[in-house]
CSV table of C-alpha atoms and ligand atoms in Angstrom, one decimal:
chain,number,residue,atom,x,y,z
A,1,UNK,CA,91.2,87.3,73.7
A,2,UNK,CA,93.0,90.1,71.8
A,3,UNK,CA,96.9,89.6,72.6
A,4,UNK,CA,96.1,86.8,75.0
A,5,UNK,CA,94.5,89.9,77.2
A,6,UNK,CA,91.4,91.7,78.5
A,7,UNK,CA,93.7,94.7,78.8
A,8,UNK,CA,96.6,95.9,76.7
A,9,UNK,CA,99.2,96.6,79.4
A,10,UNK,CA,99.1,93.7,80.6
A,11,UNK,CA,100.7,91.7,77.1
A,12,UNK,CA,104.0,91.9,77.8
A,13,UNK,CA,104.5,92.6,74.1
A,14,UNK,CA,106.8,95.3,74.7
A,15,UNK,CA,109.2,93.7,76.5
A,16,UNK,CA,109.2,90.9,74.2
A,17,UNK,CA,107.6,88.3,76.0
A,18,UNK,CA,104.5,86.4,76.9
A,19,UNK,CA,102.3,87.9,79.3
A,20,UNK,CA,102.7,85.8,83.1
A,21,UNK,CA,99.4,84.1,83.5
A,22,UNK,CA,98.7,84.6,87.7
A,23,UNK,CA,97.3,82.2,89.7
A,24,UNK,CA,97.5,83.9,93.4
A,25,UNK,CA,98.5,86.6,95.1
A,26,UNK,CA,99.2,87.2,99.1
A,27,UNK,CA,101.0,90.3,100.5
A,28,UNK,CA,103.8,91.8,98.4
A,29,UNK,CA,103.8,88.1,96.1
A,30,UNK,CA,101.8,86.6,93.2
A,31,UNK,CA,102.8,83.2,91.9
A,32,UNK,CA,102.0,82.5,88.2
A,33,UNK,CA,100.5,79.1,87.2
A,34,UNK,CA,104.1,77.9,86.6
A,35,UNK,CA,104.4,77.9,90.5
A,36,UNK,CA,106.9,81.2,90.4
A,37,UNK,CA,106.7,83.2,92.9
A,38,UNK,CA,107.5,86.9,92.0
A,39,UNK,CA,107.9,90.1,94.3
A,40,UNK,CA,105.0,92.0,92.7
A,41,UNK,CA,105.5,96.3,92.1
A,42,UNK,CA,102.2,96.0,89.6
A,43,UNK,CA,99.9,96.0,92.4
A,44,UNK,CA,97.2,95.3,89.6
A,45,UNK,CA,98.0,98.9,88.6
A,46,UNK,CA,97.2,100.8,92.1
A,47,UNK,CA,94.6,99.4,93.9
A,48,UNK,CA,96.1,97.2,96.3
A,49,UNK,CA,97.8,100.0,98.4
A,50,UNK,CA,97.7,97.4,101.2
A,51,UNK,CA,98.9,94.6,98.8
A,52,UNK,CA,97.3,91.7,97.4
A,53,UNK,CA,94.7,89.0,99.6
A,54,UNK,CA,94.7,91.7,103.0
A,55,UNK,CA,92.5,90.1,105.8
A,56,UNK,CA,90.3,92.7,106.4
A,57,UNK,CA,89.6,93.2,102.3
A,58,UNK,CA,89.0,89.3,102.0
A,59,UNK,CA,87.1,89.3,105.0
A,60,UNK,CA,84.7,92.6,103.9
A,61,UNK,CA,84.1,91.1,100.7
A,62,UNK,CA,83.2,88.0,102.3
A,63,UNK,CA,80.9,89.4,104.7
A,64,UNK,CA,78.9,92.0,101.9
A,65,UNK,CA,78.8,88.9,99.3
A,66,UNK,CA,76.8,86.7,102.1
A,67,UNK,CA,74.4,89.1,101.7
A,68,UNK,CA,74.2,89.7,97.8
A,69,UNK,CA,76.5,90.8,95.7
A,70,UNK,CA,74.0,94.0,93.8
A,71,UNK,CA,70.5,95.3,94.6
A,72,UNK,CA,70.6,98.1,92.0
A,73,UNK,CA,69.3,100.3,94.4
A,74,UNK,CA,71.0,102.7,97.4
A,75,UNK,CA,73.4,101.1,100.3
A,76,UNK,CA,74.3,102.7,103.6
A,77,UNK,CA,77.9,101.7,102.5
A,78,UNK,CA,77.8,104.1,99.6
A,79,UNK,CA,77.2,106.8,101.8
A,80,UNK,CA,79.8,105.8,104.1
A,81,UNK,CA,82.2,105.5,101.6
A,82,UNK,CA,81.2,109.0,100.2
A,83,UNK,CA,81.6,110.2,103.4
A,84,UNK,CA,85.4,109.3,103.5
A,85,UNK,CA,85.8,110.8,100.4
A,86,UNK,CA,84.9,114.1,101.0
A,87,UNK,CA,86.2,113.9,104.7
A,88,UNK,CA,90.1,113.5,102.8
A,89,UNK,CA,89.3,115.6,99.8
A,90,UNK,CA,88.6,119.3,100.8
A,91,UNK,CA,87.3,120.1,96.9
A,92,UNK,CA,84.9,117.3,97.3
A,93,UNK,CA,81.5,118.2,98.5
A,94,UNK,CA,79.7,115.1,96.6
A,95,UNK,CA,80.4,111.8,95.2
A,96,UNK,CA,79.0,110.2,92.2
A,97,UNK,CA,80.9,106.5,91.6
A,98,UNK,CA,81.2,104.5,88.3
A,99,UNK,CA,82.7,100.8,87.8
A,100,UNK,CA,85.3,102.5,86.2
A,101,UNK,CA,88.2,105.1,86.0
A,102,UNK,CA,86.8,105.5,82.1
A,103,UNK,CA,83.8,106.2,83.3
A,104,UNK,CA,84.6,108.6,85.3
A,105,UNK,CA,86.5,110.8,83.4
A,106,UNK,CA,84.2,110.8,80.4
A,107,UNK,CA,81.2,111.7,83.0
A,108,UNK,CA,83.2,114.7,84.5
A,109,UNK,CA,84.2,116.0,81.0
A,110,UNK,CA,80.7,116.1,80.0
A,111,UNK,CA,79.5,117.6,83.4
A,112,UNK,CA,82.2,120.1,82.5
A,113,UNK,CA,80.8,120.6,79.0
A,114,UNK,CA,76.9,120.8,80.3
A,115,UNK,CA,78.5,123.7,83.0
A,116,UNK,CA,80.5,125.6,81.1
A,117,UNK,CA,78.6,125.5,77.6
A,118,UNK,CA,81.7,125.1,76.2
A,119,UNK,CA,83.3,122.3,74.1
A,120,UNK,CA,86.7,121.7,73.5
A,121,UNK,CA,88.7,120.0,76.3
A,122,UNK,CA,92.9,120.3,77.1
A,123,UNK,CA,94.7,117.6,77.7
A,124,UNK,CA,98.6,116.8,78.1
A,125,UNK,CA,100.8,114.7,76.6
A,126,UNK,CA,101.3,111.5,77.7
A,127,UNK,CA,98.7,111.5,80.7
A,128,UNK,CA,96.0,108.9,80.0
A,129,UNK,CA,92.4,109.4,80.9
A,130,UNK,CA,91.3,105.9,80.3
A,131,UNK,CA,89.9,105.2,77.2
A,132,UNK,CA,86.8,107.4,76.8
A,133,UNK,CA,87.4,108.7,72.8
A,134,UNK,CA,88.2,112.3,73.0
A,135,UNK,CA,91.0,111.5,75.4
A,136,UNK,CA,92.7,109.5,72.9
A,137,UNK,CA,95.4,111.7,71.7
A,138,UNK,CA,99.5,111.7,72.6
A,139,UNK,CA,97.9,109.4,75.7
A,140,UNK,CA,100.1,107.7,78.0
A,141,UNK,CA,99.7,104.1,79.6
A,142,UNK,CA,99.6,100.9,77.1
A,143,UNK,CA,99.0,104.1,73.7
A,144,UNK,CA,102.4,105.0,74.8
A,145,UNK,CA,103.9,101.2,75.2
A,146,UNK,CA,102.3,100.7,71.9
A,147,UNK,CA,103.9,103.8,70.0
A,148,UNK,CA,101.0,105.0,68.9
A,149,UNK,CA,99.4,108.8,69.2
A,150,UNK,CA,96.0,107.9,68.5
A,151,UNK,CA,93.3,105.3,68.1
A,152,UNK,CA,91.6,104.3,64.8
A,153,UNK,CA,87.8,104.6,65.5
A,154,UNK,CA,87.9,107.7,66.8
A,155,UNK,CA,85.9,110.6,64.7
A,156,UNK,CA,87.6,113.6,63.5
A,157,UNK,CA,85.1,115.5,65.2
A,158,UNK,CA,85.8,114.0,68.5
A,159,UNK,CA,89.8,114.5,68.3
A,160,UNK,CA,88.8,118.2,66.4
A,161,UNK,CA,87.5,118.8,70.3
A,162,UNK,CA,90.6,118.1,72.2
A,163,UNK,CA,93.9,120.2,72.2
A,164,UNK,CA,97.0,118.3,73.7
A,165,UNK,CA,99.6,120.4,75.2
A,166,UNK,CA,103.2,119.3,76.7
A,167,UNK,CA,102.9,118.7,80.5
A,168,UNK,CA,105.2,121.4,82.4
A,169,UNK,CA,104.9,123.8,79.3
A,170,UNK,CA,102.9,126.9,81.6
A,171,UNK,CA,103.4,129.2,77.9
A,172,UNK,CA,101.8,126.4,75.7
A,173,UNK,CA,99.1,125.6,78.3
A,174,UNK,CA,98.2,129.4,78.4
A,175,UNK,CA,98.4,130.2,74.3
A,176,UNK,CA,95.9,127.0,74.3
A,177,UNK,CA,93.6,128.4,77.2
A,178,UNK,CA,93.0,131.7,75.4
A,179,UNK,CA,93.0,130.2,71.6
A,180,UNK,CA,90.3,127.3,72.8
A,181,UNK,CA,88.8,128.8,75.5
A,182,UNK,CA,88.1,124.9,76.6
A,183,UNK,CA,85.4,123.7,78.9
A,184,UNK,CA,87.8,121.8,80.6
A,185,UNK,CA,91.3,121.1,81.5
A,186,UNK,CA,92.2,117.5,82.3
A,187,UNK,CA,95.5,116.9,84.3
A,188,UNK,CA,96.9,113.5,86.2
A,189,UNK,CA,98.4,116.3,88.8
A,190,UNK,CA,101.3,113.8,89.4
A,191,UNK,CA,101.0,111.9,86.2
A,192,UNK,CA,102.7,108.2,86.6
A,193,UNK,CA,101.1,107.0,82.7
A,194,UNK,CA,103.9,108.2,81.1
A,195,UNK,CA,106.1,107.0,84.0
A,196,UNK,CA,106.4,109.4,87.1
A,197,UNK,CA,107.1,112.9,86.2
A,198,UNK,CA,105.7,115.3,89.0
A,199,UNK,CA,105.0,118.8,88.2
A,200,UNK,CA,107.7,121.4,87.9
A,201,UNK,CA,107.7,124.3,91.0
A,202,UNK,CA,104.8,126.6,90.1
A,203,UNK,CA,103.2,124.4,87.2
A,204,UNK,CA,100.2,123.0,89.1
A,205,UNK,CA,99.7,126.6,90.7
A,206,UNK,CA,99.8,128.2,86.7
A,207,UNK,CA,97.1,125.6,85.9
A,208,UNK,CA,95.0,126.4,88.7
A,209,UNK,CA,95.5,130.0,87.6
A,210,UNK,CA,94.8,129.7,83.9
A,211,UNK,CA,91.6,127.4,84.3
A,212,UNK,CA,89.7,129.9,86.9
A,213,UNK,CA,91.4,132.7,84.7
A,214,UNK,CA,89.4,131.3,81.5
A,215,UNK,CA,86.3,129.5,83.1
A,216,UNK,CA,87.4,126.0,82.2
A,217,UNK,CA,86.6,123.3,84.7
A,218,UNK,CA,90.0,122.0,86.0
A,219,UNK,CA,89.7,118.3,86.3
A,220,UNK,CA,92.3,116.4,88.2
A,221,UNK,CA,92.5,112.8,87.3
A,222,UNK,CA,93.3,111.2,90.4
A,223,UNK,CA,92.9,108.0,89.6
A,224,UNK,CA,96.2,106.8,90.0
A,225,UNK,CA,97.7,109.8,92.8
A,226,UNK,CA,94.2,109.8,94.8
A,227,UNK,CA,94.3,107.9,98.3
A,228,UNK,CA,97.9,106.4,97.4
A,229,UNK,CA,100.9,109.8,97.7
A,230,UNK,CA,99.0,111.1,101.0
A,231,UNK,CA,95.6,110.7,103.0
A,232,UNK,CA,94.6,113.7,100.5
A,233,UNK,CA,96.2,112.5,97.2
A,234,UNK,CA,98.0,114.9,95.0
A,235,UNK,CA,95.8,118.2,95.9
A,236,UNK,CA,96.8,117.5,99.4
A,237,UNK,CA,100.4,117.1,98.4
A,238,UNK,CA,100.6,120.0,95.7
A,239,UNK,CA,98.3,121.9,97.9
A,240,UNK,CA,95.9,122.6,95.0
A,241,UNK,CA,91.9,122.3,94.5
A,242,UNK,CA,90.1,120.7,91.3
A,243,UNK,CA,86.8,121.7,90.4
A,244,UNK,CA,85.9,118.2,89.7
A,245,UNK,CA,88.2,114.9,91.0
A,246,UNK,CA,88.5,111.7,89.1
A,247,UNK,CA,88.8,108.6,91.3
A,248,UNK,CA,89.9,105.0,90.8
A,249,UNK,CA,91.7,102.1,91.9
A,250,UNK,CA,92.2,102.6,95.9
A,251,UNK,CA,88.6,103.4,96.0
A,252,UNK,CA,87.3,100.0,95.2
A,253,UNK,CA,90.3,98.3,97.6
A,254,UNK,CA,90.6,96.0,93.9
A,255,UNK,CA,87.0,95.3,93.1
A,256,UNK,CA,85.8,97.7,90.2
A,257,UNK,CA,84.9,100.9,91.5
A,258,UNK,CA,85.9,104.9,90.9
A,259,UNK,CA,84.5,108.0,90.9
A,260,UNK,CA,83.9,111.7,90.4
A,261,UNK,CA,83.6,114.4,92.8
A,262,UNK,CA,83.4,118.1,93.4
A,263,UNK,CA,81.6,121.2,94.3
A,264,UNK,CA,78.2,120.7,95.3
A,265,UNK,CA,76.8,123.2,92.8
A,266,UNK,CA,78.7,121.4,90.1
A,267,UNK,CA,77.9,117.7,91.2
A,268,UNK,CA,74.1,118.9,91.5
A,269,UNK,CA,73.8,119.0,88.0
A,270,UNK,CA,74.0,115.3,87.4
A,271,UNK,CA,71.2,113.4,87.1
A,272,UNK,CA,68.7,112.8,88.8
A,273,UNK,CA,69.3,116.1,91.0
A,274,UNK,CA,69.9,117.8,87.4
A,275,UNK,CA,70.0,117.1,83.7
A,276,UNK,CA,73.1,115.8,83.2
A,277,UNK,CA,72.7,112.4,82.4
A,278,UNK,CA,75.0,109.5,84.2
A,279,UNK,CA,74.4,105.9,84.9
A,280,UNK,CA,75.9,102.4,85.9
A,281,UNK,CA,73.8,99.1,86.6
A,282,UNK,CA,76.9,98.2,89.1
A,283,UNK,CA,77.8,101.5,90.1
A,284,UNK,CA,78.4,101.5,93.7
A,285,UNK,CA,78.5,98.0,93.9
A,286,UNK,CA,78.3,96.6,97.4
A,287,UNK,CA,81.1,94.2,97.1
A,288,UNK,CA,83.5,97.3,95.6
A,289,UNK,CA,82.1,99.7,98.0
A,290,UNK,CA,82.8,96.9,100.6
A,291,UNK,CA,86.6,96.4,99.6
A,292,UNK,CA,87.2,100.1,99.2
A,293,UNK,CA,86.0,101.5,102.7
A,294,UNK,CA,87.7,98.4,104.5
A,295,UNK,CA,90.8,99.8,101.9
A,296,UNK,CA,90.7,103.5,103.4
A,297,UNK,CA,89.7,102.6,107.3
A,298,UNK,CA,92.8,101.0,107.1
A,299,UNK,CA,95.2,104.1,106.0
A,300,UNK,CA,95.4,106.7,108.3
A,301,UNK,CA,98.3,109.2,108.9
A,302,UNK,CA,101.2,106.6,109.8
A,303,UNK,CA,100.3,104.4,106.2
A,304,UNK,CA,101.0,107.1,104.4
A,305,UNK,CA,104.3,108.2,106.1
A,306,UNK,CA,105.4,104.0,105.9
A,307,UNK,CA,104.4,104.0,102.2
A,308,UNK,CA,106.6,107.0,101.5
A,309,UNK,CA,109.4,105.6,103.4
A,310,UNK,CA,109.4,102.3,101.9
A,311,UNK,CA,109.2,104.2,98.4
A,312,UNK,CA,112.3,106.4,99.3
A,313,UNK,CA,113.9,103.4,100.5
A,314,UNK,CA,113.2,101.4,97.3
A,315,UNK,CA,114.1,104.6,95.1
A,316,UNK,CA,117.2,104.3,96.6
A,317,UNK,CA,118.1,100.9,96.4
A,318,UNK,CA,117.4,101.3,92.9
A,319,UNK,CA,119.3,104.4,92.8
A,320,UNK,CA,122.5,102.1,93.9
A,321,UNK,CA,122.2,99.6,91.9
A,322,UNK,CA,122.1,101.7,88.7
A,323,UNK,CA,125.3,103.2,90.1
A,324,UNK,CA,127.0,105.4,87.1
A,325,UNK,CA,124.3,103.9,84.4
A,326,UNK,CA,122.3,106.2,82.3
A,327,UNK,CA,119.5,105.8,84.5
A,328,UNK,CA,117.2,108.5,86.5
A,329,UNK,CA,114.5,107.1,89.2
A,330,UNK,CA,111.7,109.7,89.3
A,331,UNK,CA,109.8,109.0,92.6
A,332,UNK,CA,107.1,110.5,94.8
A,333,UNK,CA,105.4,108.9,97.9
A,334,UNK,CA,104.0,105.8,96.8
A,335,UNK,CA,104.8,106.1,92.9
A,336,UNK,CA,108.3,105.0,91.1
A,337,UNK,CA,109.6,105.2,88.0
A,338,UNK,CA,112.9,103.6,86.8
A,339,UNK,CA,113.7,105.9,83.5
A,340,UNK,CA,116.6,104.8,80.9
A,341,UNK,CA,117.8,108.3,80.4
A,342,UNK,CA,120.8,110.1,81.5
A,343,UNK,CA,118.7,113.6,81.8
A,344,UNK,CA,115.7,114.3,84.3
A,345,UNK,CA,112.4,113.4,82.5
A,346,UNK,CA,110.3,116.5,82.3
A,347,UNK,CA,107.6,115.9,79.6
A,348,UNK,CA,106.0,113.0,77.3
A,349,UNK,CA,109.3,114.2,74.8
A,350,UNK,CA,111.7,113.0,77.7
A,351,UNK,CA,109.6,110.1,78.5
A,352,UNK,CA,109.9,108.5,75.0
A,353,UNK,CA,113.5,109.4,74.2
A,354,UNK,CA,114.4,106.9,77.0
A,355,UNK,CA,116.0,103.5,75.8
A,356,UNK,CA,112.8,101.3,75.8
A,357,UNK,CA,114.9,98.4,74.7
A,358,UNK,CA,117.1,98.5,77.7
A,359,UNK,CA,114.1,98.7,79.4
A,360,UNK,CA,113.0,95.6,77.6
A,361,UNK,CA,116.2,94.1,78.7
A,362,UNK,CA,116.3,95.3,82.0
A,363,UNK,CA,112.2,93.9,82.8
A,364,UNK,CA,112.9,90.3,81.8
A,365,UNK,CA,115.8,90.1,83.5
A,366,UNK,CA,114.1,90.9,86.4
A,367,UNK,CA,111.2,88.7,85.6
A,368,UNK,CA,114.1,85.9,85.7
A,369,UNK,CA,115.0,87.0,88.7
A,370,UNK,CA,111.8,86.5,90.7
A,371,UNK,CA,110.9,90.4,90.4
A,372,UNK,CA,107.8,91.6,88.6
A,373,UNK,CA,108.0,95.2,87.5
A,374,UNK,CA,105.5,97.0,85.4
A,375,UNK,CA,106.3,95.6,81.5
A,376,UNK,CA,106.5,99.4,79.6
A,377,UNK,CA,109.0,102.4,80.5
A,378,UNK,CA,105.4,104.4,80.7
A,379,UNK,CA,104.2,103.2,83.7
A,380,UNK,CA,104.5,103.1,87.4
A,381,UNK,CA,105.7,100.7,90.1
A,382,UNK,CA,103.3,100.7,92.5
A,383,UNK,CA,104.9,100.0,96.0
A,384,UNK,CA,101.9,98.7,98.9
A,385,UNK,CA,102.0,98.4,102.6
A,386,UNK,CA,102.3,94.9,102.4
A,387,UNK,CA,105.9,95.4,100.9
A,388,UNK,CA,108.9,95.3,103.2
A,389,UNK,CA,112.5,95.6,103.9
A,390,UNK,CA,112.7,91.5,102.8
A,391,UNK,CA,111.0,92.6,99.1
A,392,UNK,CA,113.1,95.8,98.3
A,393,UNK,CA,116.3,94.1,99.0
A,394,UNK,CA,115.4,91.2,97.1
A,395,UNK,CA,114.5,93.3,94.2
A,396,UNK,CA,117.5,95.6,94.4
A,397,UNK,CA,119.8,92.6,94.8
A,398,UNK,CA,117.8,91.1,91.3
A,399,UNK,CA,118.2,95.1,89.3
A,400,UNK,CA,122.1,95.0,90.2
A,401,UNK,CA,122.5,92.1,88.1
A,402,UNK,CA,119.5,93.5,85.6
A,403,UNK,CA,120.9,97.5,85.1
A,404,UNK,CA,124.7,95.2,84.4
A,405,UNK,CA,122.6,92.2,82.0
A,406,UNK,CA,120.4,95.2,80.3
A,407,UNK,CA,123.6,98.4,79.9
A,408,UNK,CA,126.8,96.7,80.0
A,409,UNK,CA,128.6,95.5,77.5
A,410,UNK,CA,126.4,96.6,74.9
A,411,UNK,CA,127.9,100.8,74.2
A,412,UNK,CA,125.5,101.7,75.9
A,413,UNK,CA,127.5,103.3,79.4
B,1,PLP,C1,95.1,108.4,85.7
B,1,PLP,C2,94.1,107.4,85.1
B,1,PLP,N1,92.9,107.8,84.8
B,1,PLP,C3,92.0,107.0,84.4
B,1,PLP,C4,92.3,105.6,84.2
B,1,PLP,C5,91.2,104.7,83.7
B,1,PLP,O1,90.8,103.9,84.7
B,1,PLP,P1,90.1,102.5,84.3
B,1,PLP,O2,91.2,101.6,83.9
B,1,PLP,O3,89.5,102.0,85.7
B,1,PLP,O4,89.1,102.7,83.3
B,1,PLP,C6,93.5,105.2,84.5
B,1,PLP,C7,93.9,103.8,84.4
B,1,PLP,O5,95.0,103.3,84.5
B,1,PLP,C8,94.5,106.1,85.0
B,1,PLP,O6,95.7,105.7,85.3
């Protein structure tokens, strides 16, 4: 496999190290085939909102897989599970679903193309779309970890198509609306790929503003924010509406499932209500569907307040333990970020001007210390329900010891 990998995040290249080969996982753990047993904040990158092996996951997957694991043809659970999409999601009137978050955002971009006539898409810095080719450039997520602003293989005519813009920058994301007059704009609406750096006051509102203004179809990628910072995701927090919704991880409950959603004279355009062509031989799997609706039955009102407690609660241990340290902790419900930088990061520019290589240090001296945090400064930690008081003071006690073994000693206070 490429870098020992079937995904680029998951090397552990940046960090300097061999990736952790895991054999289990149960709760707010995974053990690695070494027999360590680590406090996991990867949560295989945001599904497992309810942490890893939950009964009543295991147990629907169980149940659906005794009865065949695909049919390639339509399940009542597909229409359940549709249903509690757009019963949380007020902008979602219908639900197409893909294997993957890739998917999904390529098919809404190109729903948004059919719509508008248009073309040419906006994207910001530093947010990652998955890796559909136009969505490429200045991404976030392992193109970030890796240093690198855009991916060989991708035709000039492709990137010619998409304008990147600085996230929080309302005046470059309105001179780019009027010079490109794009069929889309593409936004995580609390972006956690370049790390966690929420909108500034009014920014979301200026985006919904400029797309209707120009006809562009705003897409928010909620891939990551969707189902995990409230019952809602980020439009219920910001208090904003797409026009179409990107949706991954939580949805499939950690089985391979996401989606796309939005108004139904949008959605009616795809295939085969209209001419929009989209397909997937698993999409809508019935063991994904299965782990995602027993996912979402379980997270009602009191979840979400828990999750953002326990996030708080680990923000601030973190905060402690960093003490005077040139470090900022950028949090939201659900969604942390532990930045080496002594200023606030606004932007993809204040995301890499952090000290990676502290980071670098910081991350394996956690590993050492029983504590697996995501392995790049551009990405999340990814708190679940499963995590408790016992987990966040184990790892704060472990990033004492780390912030001193990665900062001190070294010029860098
Ligand atoms: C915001 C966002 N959109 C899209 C994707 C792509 O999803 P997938 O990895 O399922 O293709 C990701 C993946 O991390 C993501 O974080």
């Amino acid at each position: 496999m490429p870098g020992g990998v079937n995904s680029p995040v998951r090397a552990m290249g940046a960090i300097g190290r061999d990736p952790i080969f895991i054999e289990r996982g149960e709760g707010p753990h995974v053990w690695d085939v070494d027999g360590n047993r680590y406090v996991d904040w990867v949560s295989s990158w945001g599904p497992l909102i309810l942490g890893h092996a939950h009964p009543k996951v295991v147990e629907a997957v169980r149940e659906a897989a005794s009865r065949g694991t695909s049919y390639g043809a339509p399940t009542e659970g597909e229409l359940e599970l549709a249903a509690e999409v757009a019963e949380r999601l007020a902008s979602v009137e219908m639900v197409r679903m893909t294997s993957s978050g890739t998917e999904a955002s390529m098919s809404a971009i190109r729903l948004a193309r059919a719509a508008t006539g248009r073309e040419r898409i906006v994207k910001f810095a530093g947010a990652y779309h998955g890796h559909v080719d136009g969505l490429l450039a200045e991404a976030g997520s392992g193109m970030a970890t890796a240093g690198v602003p855009a991916s060989p293989g991708v035709t000039e005519a492709q990137a010619a198509m998409t304008i990147v813009v600085p996230w929080n920058d309302p005046e470059a994301l309105a001179a780019a609306v009027d010079q490109a007059s794009p069929a889309a704009i593409i936004a995580e609406p609390l972006p956690a790929n370049m790390g966690v750096v929420p909108p500034a006051k009014g920014f979301i509102e200026r985006l919904r503003e400029l797309a209707t203004q120009s006809g562009a179809i705003l897409i928010l990628d909620e891939v990551i924010s969707g189902f995990r910072v409230a019952r809602g995701g980020a439009q219920e927090l910001l208090g904003v509406e797409a026009d179409l919704t990107v949706m991954g991880k939580v949805i499939g409950g950690g089985l391979p499932a996401a989606a796309y959603g939005g108004r139904r004279e949008l959605m009616e355009r795809v295939a085969p209500a209209g001419d929009v062509y989209q397909a997937g031989t698993l999409s809508g799997n019935p063991l994904a569907v299965a782990a995602g609706l027993a996912t979402l039955r379980e997270l009602d009102g009191d979840s979400y307040r828990r999750l953002g407690e326990l996030t708080g609660s680990l923000a601030a241990g973190l905060g402690r333990a960093a003490g005077e340290r040139p470090v900022r902790i950028a949090s939201v419900p659900g969604l942390l970020t532990v930045f080496f930088s002594a200023e606030p990061v606004r932007d993809f520019a204040g995301a890499s001007a952090c000290d990676a290589d502290a980071y670098a240090r910081f991350c394996r001296a956690m590993l050492d210390r029983d504590v697996y945090p995501p392995a790049s400064q551009f990405e999340a930690w990814f708190p679940s329900l499963a995590h408790d008081e016992d987990a966040i003071e184990a790892t704060v006690e472990a990033a004492a010891e780390s912030f001193a073994e990665a900062l001190d000693g070294r010029g860098d206070r």
